[in-house]
Tab-separated table of C-alpha atoms in Angstrom:
chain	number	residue	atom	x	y	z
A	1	UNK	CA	-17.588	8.471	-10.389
A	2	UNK	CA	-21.128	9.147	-9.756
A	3	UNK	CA	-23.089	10.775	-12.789
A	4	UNK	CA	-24.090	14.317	-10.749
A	5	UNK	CA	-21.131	15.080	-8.115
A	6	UNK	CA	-22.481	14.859	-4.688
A	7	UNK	CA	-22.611	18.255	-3.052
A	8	UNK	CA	-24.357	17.429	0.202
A	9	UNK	CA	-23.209	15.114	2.775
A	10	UNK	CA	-24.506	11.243	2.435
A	11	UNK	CA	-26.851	10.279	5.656
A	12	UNK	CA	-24.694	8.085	7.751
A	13	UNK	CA	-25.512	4.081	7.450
A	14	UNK	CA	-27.282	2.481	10.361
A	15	UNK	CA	-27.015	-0.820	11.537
A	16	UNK	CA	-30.408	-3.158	11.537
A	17	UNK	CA	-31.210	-2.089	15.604
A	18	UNK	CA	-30.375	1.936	14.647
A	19	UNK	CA	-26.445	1.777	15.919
A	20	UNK	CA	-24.142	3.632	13.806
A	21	UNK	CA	-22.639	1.113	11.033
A	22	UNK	CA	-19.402	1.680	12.660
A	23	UNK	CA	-20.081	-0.126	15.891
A	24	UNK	CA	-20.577	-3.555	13.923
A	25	UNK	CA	-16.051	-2.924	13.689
A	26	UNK	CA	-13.858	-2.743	16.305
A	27	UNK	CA	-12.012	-0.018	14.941
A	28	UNK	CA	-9.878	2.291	17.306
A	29	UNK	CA	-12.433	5.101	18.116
A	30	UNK	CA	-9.634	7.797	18.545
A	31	UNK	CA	-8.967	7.356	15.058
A	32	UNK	CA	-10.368	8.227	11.504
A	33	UNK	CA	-9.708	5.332	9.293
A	34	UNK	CA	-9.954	7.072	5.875
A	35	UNK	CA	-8.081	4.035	4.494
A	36	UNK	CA	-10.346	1.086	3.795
A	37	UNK	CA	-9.140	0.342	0.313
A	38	UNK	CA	-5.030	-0.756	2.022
A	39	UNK	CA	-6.313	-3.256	4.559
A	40	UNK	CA	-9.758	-3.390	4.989
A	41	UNK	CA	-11.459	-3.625	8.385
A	42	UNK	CA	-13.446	-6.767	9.669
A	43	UNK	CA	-16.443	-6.980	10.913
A	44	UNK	CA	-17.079	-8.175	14.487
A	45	UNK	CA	-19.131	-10.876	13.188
A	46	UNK	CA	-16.708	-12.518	11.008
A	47	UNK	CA	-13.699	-11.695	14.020
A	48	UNK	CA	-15.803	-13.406	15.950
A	49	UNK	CA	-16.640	-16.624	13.606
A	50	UNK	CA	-12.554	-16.631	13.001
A	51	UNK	CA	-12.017	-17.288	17.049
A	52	UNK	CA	-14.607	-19.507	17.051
A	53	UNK	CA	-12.634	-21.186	14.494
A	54	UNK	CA	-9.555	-20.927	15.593
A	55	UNK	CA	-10.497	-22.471	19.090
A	56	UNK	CA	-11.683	-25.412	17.533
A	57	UNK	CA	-8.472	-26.140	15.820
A	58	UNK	CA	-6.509	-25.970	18.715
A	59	UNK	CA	-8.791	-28.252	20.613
A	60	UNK	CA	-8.711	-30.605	18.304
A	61	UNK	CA	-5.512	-30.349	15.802
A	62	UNK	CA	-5.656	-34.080	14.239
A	63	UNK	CA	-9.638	-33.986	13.767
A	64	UNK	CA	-9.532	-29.982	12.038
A	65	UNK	CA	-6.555	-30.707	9.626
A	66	UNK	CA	-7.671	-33.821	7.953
A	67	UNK	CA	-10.977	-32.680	7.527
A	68	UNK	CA	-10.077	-28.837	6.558
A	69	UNK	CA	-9.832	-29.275	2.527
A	70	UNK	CA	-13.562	-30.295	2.609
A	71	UNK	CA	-14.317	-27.409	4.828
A	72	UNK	CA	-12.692	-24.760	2.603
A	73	UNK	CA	-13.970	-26.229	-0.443
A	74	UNK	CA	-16.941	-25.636	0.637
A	75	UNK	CA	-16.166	-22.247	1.391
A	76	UNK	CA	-15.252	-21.721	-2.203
A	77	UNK	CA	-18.958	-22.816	-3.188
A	78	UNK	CA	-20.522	-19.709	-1.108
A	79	UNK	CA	-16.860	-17.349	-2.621
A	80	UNK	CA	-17.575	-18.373	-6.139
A	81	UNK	CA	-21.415	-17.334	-5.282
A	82	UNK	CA	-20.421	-13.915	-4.598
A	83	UNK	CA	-18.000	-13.589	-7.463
A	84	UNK	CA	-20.385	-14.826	-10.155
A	85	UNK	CA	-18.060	-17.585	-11.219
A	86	UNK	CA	-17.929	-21.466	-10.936
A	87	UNK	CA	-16.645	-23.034	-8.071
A	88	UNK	CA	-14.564	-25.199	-10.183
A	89	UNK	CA	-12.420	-22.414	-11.154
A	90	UNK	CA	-11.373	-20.748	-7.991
A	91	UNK	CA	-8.748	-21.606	-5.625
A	92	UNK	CA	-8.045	-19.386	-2.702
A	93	UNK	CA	-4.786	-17.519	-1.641
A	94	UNK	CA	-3.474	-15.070	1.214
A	95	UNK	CA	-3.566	-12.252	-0.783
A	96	UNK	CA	-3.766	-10.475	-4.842
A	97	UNK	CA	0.068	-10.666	-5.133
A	98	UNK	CA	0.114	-14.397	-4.022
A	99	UNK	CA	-1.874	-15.076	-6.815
A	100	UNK	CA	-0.019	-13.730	-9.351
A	101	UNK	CA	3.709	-14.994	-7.824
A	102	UNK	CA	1.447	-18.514	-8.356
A	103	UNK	CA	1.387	-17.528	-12.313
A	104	UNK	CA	4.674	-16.142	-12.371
A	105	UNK	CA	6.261	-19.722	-10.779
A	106	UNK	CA	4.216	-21.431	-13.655
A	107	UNK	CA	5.577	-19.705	-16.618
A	108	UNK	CA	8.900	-20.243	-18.511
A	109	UNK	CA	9.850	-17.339	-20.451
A	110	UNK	CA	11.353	-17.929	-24.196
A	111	UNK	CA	14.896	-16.502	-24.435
A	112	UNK	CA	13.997	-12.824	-25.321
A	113	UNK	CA	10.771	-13.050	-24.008
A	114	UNK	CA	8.447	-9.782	-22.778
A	115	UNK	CA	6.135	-9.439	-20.068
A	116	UNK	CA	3.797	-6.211	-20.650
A	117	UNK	CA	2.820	-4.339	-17.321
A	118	UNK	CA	1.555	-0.494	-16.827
A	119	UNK	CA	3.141	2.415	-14.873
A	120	UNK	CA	0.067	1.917	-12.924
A	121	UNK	CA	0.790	-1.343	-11.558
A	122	UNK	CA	0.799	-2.395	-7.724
A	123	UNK	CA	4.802	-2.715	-7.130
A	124	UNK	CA	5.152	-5.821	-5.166
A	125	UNK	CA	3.597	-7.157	-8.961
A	126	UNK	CA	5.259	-5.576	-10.987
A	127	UNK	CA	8.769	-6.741	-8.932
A	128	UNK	CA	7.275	-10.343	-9.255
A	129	UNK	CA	6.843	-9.580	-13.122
A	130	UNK	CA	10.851	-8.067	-12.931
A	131	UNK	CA	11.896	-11.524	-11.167
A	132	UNK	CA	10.370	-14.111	-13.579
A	133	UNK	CA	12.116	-11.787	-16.834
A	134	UNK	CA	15.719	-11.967	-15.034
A	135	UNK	CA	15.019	-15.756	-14.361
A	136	UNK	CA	14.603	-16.544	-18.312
A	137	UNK	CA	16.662	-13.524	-19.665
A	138	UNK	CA	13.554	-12.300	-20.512
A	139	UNK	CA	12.867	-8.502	-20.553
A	140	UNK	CA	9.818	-6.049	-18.734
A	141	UNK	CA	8.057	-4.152	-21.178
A	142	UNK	CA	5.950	-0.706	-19.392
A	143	UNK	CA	3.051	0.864	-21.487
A	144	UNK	CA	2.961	3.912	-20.198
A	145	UNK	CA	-0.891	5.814	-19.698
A	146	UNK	CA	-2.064	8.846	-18.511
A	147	UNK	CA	-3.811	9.123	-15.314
A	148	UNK	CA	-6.447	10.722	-17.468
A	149	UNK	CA	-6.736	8.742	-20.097
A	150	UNK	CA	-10.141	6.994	-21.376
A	151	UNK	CA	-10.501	3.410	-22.361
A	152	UNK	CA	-9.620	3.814	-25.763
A	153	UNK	CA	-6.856	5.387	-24.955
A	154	UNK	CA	-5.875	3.019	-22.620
A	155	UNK	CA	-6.189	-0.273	-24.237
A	156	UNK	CA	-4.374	1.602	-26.981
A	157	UNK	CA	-1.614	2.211	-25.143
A	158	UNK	CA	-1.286	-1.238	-23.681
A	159	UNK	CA	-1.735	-2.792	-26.929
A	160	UNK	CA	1.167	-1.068	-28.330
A	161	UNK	CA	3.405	-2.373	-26.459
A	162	UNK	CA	2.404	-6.246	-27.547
A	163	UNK	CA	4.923	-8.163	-30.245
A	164	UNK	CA	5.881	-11.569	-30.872
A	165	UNK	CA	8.000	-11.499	-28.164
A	166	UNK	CA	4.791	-10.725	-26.061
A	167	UNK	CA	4.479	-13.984	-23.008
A	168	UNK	CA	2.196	-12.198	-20.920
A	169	UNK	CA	0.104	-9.207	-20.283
A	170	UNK	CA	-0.054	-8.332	-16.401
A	171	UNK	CA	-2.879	-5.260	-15.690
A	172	UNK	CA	-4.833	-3.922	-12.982
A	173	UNK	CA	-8.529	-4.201	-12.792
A	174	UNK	CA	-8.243	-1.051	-10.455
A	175	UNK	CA	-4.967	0.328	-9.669
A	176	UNK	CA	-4.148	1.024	-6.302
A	177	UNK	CA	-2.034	4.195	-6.850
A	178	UNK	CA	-4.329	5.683	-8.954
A	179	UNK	CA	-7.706	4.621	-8.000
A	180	UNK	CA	-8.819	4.171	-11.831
A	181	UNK	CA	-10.155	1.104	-13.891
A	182	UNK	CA	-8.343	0.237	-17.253
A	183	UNK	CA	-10.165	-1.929	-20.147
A	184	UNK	CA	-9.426	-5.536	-18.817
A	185	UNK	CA	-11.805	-7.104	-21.085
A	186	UNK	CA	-10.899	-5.379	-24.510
A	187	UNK	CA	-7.535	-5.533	-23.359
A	188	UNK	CA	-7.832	-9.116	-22.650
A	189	UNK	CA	-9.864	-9.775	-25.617
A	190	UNK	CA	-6.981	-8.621	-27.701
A	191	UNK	CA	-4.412	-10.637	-26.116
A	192	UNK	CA	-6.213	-13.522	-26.525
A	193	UNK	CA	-6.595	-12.913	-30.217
A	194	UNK	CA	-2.891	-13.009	-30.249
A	195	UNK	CA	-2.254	-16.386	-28.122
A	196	UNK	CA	-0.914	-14.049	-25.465
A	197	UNK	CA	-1.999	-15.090	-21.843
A	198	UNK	CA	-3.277	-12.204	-19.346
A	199	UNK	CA	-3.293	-11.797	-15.522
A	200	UNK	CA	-5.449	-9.382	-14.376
A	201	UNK	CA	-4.944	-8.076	-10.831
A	202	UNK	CA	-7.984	-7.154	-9.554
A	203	UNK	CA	-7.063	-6.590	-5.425
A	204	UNK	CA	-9.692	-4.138	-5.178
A	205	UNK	CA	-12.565	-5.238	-7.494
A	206	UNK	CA	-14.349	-7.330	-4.982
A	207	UNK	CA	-17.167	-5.667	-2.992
A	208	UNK	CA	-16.705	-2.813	-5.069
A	209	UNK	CA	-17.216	-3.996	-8.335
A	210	UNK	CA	-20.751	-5.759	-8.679
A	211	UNK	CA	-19.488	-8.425	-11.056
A	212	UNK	CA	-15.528	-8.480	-11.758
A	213	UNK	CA	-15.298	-11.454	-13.539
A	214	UNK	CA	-18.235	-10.579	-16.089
A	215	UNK	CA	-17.288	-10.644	-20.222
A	216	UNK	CA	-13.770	-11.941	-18.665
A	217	UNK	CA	-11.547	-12.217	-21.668
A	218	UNK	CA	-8.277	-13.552	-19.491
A	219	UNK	CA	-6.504	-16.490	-18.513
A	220	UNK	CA	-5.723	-15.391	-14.913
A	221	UNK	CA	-7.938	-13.313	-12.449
A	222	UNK	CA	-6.946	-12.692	-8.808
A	223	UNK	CA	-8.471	-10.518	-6.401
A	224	UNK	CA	-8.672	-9.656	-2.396
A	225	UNK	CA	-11.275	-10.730	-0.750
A	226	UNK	CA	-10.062	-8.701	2.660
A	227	UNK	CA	-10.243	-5.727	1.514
A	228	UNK	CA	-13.647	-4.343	-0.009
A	229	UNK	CA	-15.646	-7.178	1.146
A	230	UNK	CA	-14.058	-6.882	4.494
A	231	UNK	CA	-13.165	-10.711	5.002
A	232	UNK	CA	-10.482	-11.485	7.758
A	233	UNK	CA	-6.894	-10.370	6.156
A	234	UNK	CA	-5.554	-12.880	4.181
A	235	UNK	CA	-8.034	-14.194	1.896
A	236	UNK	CA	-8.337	-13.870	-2.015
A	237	UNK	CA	-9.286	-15.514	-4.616
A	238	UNK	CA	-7.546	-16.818	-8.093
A	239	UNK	CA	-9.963	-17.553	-11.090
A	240	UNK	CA	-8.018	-19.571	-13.510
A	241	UNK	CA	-9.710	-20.470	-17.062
A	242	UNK	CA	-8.091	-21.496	-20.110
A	243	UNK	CA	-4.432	-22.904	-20.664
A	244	UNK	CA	-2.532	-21.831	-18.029
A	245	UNK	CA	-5.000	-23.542	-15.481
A	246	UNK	CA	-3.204	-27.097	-15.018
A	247	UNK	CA	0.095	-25.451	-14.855
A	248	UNK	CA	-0.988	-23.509	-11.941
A	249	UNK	CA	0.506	-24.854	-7.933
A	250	UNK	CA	0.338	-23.351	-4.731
A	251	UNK	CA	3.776	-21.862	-3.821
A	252	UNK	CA	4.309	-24.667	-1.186
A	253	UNK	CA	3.564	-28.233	-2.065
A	254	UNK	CA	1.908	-30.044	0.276
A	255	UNK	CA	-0.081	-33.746	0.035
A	256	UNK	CA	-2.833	-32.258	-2.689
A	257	UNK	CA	-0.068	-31.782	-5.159
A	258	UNK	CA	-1.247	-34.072	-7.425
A	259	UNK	CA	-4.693	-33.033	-7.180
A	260	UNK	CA	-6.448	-30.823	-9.910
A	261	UNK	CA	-6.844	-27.608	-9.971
A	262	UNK	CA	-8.378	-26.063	-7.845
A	263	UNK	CA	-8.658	-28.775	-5.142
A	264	UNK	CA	-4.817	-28.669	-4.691
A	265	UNK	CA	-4.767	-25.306	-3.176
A	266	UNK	CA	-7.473	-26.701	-0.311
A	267	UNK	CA	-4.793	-28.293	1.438
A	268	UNK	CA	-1.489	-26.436	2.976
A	269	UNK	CA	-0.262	-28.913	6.068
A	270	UNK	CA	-0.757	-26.512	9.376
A	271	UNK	CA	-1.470	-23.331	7.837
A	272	UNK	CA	-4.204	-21.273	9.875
A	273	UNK	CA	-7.342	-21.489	7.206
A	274	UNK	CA	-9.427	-19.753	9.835
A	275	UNK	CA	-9.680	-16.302	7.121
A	276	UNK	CA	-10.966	-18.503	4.388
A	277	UNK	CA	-13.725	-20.233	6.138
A	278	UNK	CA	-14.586	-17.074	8.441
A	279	UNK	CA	-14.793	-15.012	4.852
A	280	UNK	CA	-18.261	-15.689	3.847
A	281	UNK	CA	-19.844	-14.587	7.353
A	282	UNK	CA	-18.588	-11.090	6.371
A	283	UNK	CA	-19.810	-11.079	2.954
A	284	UNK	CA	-23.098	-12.091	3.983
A	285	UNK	CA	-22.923	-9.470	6.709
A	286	UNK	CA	-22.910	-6.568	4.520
A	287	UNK	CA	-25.624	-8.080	2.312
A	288	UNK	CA	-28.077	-8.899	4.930
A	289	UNK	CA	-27.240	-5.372	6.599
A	290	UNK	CA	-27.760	-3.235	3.627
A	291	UNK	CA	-27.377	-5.377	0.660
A	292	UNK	CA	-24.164	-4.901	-2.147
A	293	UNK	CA	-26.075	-2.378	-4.490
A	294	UNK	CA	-26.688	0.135	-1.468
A	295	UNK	CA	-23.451	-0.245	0.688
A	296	UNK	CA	-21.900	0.476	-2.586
A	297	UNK	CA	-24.038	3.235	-3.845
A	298	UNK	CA	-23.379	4.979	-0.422
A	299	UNK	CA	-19.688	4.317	-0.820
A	300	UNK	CA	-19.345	5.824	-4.230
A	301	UNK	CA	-21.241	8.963	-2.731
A	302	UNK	CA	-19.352	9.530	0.422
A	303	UNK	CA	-16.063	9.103	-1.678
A	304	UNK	CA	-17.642	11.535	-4.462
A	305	UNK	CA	-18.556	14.314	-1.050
A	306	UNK	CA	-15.216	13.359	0.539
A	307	UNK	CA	-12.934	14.545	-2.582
A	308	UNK	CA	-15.351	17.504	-2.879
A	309	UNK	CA	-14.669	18.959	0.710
A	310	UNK	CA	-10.993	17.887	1.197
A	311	UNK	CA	-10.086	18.955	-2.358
A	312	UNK	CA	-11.715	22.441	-2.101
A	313	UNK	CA	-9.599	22.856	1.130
A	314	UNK	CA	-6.436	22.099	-0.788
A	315	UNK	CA	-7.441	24.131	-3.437
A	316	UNK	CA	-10.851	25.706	-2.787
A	317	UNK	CA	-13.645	24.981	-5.794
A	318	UNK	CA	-11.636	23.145	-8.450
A	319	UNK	CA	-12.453	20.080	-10.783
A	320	UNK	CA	-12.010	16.766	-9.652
A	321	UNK	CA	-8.641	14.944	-10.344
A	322	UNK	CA	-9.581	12.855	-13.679
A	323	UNK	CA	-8.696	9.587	-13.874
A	324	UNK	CA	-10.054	8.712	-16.716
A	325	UNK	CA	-11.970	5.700	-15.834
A	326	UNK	CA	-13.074	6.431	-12.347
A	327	UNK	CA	-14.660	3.572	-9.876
A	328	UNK	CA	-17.218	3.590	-6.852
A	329	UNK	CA	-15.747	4.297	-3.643
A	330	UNK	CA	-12.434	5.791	-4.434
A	331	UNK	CA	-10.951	9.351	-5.474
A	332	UNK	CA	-8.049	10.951	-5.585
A	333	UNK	CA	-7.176	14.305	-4.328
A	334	UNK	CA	-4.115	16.280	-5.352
A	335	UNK	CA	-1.342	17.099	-2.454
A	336	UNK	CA	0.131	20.454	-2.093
A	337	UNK	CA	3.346	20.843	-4.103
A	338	UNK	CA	6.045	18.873	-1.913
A	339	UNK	CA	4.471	16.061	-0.369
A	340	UNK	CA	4.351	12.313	-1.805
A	341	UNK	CA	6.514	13.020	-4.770
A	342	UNK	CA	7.416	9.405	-5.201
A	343	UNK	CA	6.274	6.292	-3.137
A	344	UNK	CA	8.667	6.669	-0.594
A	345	UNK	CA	7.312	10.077	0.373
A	346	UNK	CA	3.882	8.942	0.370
A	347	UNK	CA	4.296	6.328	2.629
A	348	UNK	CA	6.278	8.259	5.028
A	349	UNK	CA	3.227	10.818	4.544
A	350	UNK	CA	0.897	8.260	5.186
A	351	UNK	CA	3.194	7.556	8.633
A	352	UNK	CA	3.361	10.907	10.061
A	353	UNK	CA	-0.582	11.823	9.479
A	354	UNK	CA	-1.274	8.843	11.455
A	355	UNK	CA	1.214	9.396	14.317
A	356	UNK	CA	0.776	13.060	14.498
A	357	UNK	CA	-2.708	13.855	13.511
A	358	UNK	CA	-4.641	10.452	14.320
A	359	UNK	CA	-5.979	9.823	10.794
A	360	UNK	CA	-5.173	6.542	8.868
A	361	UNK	CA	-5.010	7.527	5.113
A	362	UNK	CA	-3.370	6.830	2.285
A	363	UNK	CA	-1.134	8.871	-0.060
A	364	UNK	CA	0.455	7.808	-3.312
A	365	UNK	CA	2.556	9.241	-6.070
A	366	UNK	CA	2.265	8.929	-9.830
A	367	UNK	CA	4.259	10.861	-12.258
A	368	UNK	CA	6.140	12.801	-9.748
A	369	UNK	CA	2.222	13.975	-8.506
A	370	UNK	CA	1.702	13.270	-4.948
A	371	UNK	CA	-1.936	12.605	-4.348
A	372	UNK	CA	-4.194	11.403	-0.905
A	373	UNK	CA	-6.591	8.313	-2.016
A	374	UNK	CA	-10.120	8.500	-0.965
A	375	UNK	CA	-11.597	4.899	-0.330
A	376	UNK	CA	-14.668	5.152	1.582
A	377	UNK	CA	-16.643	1.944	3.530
A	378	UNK	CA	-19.976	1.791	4.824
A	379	UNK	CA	-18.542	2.503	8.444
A	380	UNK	CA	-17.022	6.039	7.314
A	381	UNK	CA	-19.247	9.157	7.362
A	382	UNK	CA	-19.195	12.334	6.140
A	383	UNK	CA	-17.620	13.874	8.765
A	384	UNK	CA	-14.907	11.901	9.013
A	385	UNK	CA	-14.025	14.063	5.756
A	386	UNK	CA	-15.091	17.183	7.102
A	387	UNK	CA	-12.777	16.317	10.156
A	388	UNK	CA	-9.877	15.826	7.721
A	389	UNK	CA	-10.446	19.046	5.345
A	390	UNK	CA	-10.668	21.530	8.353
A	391	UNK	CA	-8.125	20.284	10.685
A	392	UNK	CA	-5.538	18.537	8.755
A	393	UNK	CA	-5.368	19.718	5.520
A	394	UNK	CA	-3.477	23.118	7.230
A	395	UNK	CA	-1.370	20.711	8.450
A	396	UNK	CA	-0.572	19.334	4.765
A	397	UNK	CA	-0.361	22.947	3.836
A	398	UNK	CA	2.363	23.670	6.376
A	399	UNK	CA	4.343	20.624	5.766
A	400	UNK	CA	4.392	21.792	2.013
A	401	UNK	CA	5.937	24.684	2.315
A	402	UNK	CA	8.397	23.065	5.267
A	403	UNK	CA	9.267	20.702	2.764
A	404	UNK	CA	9.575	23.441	-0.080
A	405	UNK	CA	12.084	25.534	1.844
A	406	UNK	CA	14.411	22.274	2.717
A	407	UNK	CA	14.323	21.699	-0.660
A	408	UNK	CA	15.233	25.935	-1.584
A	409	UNK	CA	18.390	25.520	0.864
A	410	UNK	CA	20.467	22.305	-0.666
């Protein structure tokens, strides 16, 4: 979170000719899109660039696929640029979770053996952590933290839970539920110490962190590249150093198989590559535009003005939820008692606001606590926030006590 909270309203970004930054997407102008940090949103440029792409593939199928490992190695070059990390070690994949099922189909689990995760883990991980244990007999151990907790108290908790047993440490970089950072790098330090190998999911950190893979302490790194640095869906990266990196495959083998890591992963048969070459052009968009530093200081202070005003509508003037270890561009803001009590709630929340009130936002649970996420991109302003506080939050409000009645009467 910013150092001073941010009490007045951010001046909206402009594009380069004056336009509002929002015109450079070609998002749905009947809707606010308070939801950035889910999906992303891509740039015309790079939409464009991808159907340029894509119509020279189908023009010319047997010239593009022959020659397409060279073009997204190349790709990786400009990727790795960005990231601060070598080309050598990168490989690219659809998404975060792809990334780590790729680590999970390369381990073998001892009889007995433990995989450590947090209660703050993104599910569809944590269920691919679950599936390798029952493969192997193996066993999911959950270090439970505090939303609140600091770092100490966090790599504390997380180093608890290691033993002998201990295979592999799986944490978030930033959690998507909770919208904090944990201690990847002390966390990972320790691990290493041990022989233990780490994966750190880090779907959010690109774009919003300036350099995720700096004093990297772990084996595994994989992060999104769709969603904070707004390339076309699909595209993510997996940093591989140490060990595990010749045991790592894509999750279909095709005629790179026997390739080295990372070259292997350039080549997939007929899968449409268009996202990983189109990737850079939106990267480089947002530089040239406003440059990292500045879309992300504006970020961090819209988020920091957008808890402010929806949270004092909840609630009127209260402190900001604490999360311990707090990151630029996203905040949480509690619910009303009875909505998003679990995830199933929340993403039935998350359903109805859009249907009913034409706002795309995201709402997630932890420890029974339902909460709305704030993740805030250079295209949102602050009145999308204002919009939110003084016309939807009643709605929240009413739903509450809807909910809270139901509830009274079974």
């Amino acid at each position: 979170m910013s150092e001073t909270e941010v009490t007045t309203a951010p001046r909206p970004l402009l594009l380069t000719d004056g336009r509002p930054a929002d015109r450079a997407w070609s998002l749905d102008p009947a809707l606010k899109h308070l939801n950035h940090g889910s999906f992303g949103a891509v740039p015309l440029v790079a939409q464009e660039r991808q159907e340029l792409l894509r119509v020279e593939m189908e023009r010319s199928p047997v010239v593009w696929f022959p020659a397409l490992p060279q073009r997204i190695a190349a790709a990786r070059v400009e990727l790795a640029d960005f990231l601060r990390v070598d080309a050598g070690d990168l490989a690219l994949v659809p998404n975060a979770s792809a990334g780590a099922s790729v680590v999970y189909a390369a381990l073998t689990l001892r009889p007995g053996g433990e995989i450590v995760v947090t209660d703050h883990g993104y599910g569809a991980v944590t269920m691919g952590a679950e599936r390798l244990a029952r493969r192997y007999g193996g066993r999911v151990r959950t270090a439970r933290v505090p939303l609140d907790a600091d770092a100490d108290q966090a790599y504390e908790a997380v180093v608890a839970e290691l033993c002998d047993a201990t295979e592999l440490v799986v944490v978030d970089q930033i959690t998507s539920a909770t919208a904090r950072r944990f201690p990847v790098e002390r966390i990972g330090a320790e691990a290493r110490r041990r022989g233990v190998p780490v994966l750190v999911d880090g779907a959010h950190a690109p774009g919003l962190l300036d350099a995720p893979l700096a004093d990297a302490a772990y084996d595994v790194w994989t992060g999104n590249l769709h969603k904070w640095g707004c390339a076309p869906r699909g595209t993510a990266a997996l940093v591989a150093r140490g060990p595990l990196r010749e045991l790592l495959h894509p999750l279909i083998d095709s005629w790179a198989a026997a390739d080295p890591f990372p070259d292997r992963f350039d080549q997939q048969g007929t899968v449409d590559a268009t996202a990983y070459l189109a990737a850079p052009t939106s990267l480089a968009f947002i530089e040239r535009t406003w440059g990292w530093p500045a879309a992300r200081r504006y970020m961090d202070d819209l988020a920091d003005y957008g808890a402010r005003v929806i949270g004092d509508a909840v609630a009127g003037p209260t402190d900001p939820v604490d999360v311990g270890m707090p990151v630029p561009g996203m905040r949480l803001v509690r619910l009303p008692d009875g909505l998003a009590a679990d995830r199933v709630e929340a993403d039935a929340l998350r359903d109805r606001v859009a249907l009913e009130l034409g706002v795309e936002a995201a709402f997630t649970s932890f420890d029974g606590i339902g909460y709305m996420r704030l993740s805030a991109h250079v295209y949102n302003t602050a009145a999308d926030y204002e919009y939110f506080a003084e016309e939807c939050v009643p709605v929240l409000g009413r739903w509450a006590r809807e909910n809270g009645r139901k509830r009274s009467a079974q």
